[in-house]
Coordinates of C-alpha atoms and ligand atoms in Angstrom, one line a residue:
X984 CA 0.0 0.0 0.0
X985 CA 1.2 3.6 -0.7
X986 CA 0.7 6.6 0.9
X987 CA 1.8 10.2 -0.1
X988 CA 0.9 13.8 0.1
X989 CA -0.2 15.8 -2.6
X990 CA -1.1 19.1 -3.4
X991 CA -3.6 19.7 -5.7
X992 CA -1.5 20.1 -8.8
X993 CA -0.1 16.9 -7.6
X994 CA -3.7 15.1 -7.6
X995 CA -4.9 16.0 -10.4
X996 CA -1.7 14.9 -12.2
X997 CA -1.8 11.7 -10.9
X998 CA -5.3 11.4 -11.3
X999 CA -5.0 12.0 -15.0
X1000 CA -2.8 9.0 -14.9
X1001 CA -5.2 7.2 -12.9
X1002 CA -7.6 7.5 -15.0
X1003 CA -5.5 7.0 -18.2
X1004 CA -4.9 2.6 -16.9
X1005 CA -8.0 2.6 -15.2
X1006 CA -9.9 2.7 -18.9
X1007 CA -7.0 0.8 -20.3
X1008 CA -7.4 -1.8 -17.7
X1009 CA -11.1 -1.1 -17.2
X1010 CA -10.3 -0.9 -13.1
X1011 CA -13.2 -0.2 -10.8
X1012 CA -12.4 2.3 -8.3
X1013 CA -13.5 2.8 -5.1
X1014 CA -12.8 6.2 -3.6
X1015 CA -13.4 6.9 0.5
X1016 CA -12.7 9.7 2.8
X1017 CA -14.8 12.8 4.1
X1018 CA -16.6 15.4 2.5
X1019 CA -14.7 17.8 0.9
X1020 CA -11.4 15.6 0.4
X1021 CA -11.3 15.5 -3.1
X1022 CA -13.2 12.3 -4.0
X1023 CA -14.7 14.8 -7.1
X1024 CA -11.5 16.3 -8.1
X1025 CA -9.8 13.2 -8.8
X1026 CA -12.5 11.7 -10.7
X1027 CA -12.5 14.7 -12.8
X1028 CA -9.2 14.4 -13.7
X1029 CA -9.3 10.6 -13.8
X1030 CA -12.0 11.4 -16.6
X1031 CA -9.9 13.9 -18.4
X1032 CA -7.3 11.1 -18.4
X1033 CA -9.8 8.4 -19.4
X1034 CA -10.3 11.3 -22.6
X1035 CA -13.7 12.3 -21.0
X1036 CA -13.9 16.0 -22.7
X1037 CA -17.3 17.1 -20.9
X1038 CA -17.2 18.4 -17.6
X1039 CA -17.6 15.8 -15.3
X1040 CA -19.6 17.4 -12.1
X1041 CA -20.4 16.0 -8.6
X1042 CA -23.5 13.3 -9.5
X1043 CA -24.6 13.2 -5.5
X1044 CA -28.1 13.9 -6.7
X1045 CA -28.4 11.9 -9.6
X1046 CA -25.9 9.1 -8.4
X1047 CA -24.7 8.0 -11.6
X1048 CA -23.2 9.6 -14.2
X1049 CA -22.2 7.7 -17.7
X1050 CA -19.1 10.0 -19.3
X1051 CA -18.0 8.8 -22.9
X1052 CA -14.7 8.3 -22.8
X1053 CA -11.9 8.0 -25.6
X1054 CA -12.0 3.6 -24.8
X1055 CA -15.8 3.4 -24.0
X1056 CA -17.9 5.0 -21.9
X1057 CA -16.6 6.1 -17.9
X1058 CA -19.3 5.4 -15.2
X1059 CA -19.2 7.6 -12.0
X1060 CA -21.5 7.5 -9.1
X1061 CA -21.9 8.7 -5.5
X1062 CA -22.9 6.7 -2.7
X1063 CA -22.9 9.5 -0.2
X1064 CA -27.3 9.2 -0.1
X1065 CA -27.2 5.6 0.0
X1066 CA -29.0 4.8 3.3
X1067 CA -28.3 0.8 3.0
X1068 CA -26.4 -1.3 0.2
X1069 CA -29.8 -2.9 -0.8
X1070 CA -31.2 0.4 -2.6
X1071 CA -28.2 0.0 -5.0
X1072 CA -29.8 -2.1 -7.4
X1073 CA -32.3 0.9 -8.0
X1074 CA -29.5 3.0 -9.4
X1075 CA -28.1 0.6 -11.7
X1076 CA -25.1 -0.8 -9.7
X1077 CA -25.2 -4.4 -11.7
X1078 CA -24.5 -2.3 -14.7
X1079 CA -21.5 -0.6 -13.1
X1080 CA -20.4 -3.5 -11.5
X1081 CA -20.4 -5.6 -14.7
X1082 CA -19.0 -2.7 -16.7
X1083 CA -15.7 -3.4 -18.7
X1084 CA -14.5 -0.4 -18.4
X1085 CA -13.0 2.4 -15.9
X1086 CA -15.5 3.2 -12.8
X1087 CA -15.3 5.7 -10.1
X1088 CA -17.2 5.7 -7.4
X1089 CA -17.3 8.1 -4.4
X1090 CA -18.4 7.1 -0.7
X1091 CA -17.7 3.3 -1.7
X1092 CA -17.5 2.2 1.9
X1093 CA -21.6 2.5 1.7
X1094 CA -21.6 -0.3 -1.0
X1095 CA -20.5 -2.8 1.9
X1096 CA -20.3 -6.1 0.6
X1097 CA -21.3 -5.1 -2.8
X1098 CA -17.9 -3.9 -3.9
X1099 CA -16.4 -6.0 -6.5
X1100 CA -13.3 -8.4 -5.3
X1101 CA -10.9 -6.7 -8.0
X1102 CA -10.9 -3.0 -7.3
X1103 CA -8.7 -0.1 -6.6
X1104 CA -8.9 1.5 -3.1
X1105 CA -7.6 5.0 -3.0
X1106 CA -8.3 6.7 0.2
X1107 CA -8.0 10.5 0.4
X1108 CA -7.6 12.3 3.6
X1109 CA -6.9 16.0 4.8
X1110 CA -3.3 15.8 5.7
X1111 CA -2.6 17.5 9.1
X1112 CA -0.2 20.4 8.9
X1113 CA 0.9 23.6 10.3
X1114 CA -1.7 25.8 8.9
X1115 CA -1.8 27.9 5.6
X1116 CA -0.7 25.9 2.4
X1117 CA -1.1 22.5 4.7
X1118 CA -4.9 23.1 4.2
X1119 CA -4.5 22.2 0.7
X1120 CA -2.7 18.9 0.7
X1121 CA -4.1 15.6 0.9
X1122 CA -2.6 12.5 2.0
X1123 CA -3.7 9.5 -0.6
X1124 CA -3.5 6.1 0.1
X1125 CA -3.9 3.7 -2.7
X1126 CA -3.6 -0.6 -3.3
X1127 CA -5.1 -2.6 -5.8
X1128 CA -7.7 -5.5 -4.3
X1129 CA -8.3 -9.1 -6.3
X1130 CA -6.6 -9.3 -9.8
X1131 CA -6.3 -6.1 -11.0
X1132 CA -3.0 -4.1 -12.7
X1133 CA -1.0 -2.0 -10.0
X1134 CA -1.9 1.3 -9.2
X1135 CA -0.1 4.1 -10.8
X1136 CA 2.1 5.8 -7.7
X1137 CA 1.7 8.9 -6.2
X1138 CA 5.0 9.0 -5.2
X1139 CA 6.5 11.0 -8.4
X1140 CA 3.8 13.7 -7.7
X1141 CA 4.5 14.7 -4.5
X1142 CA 6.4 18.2 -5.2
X1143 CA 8.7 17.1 -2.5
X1144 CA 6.0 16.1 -0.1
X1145 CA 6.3 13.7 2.0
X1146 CA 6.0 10.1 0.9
X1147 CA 6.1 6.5 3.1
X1148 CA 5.3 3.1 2.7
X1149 CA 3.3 1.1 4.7
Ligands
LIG1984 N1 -4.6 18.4 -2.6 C1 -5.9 18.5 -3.0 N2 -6.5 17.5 -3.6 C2 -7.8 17.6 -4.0 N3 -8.6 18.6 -3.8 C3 -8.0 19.7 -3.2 C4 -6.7 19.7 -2.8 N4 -6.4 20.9 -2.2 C5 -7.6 21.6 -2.3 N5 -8.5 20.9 -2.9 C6 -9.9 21.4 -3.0 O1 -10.7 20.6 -2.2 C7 -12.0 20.4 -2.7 C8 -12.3 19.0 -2.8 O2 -13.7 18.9 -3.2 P1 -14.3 17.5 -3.8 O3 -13.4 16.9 -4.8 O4 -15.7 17.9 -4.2 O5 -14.4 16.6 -2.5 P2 -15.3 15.3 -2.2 O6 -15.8 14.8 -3.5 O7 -14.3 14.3 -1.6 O8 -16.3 15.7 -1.3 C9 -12.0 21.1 -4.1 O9 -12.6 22.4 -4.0 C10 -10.5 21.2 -4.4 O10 -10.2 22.3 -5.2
LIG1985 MG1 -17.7 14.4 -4.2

């Protein structure tokens, strides 16, 4: 598992090349951590990477969104009003589950025992700081579950952040 901080810069860069193998790969990815940590701005770049040239906004109303992307369409969705894993079948999560290629979805810890077995984790956290700039970075932790291709690194797009392994 790797864990780095990022700046924004630094997020969306990776997240372009996240989303870049993640439609090569068709990888579904499971994004966690609070409101406000940047579980929309990496699936934005992650669509830009994927070649998704529309703007791809928050779908926490809606919760899915179907992007067409430069291999096939993107899906993203937002558990975040999910009161129990059993409404997801209403919303279409056998298509997204069964979908061949790249998926983002936010608030994935509500899908409990619905996640798929082969699936990216990346976790994204407010990293703690001494005020200021600090506010703006954002520790990401991210593994690969099942049999799926490695996750691209953060490491390389840390700015000189601090990086560890664990
Ligand atoms: N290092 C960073 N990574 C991601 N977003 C950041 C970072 N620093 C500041 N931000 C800002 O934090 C906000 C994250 O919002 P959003 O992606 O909607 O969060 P979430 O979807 O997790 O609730 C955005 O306004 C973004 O510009
Ligand atoms: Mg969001």
């Amino acid at each position: 598992m790797r864990s780095t901080v990022l700046d924004e810069a630094g997020l969306v860069r990776w997240g372009r090349e996240v989303g870049a193998v993640a439609s090569r790969e068709g990888i579904f990815v499971a994004l966690t951590g609070p409101l406000g940590a940047g579980k929309t701005r990496l699936t934005q770049a992650a669509c830009a990477g994927a070649g998704v040239g529309e703007a791809v906004t928050s779908p926490t109303y809606t919760l899915v969104h179907w992007y067409s992307g430069s291999r096939g369409p993107v899906g993203h969705a937002d558990l975040y009003r999910l009161r129990d894993p059993s409404e997801l079948l209403a919303l279409g999560w056998e298509e997204l589950e069964a979908h061949p290629g790249a998926v983002f979805v936010e608030w994935a810890e509500r899908a409990g025992d619905e996640l798929p077995m082969d699936r990216w984790e990346v976790r994204l956290e407010f990293a703690d700081g001494a005020g200021g700039a600090a506010d703006a970075l954002r520790r990401v932790t991210a593994r690969g579950l099942g049999r799926v291709a490695p996750v691209p690194d953060p490491g390389p797009y840390a700015d000189g952040a601090e990086t560890s392994a664990c």
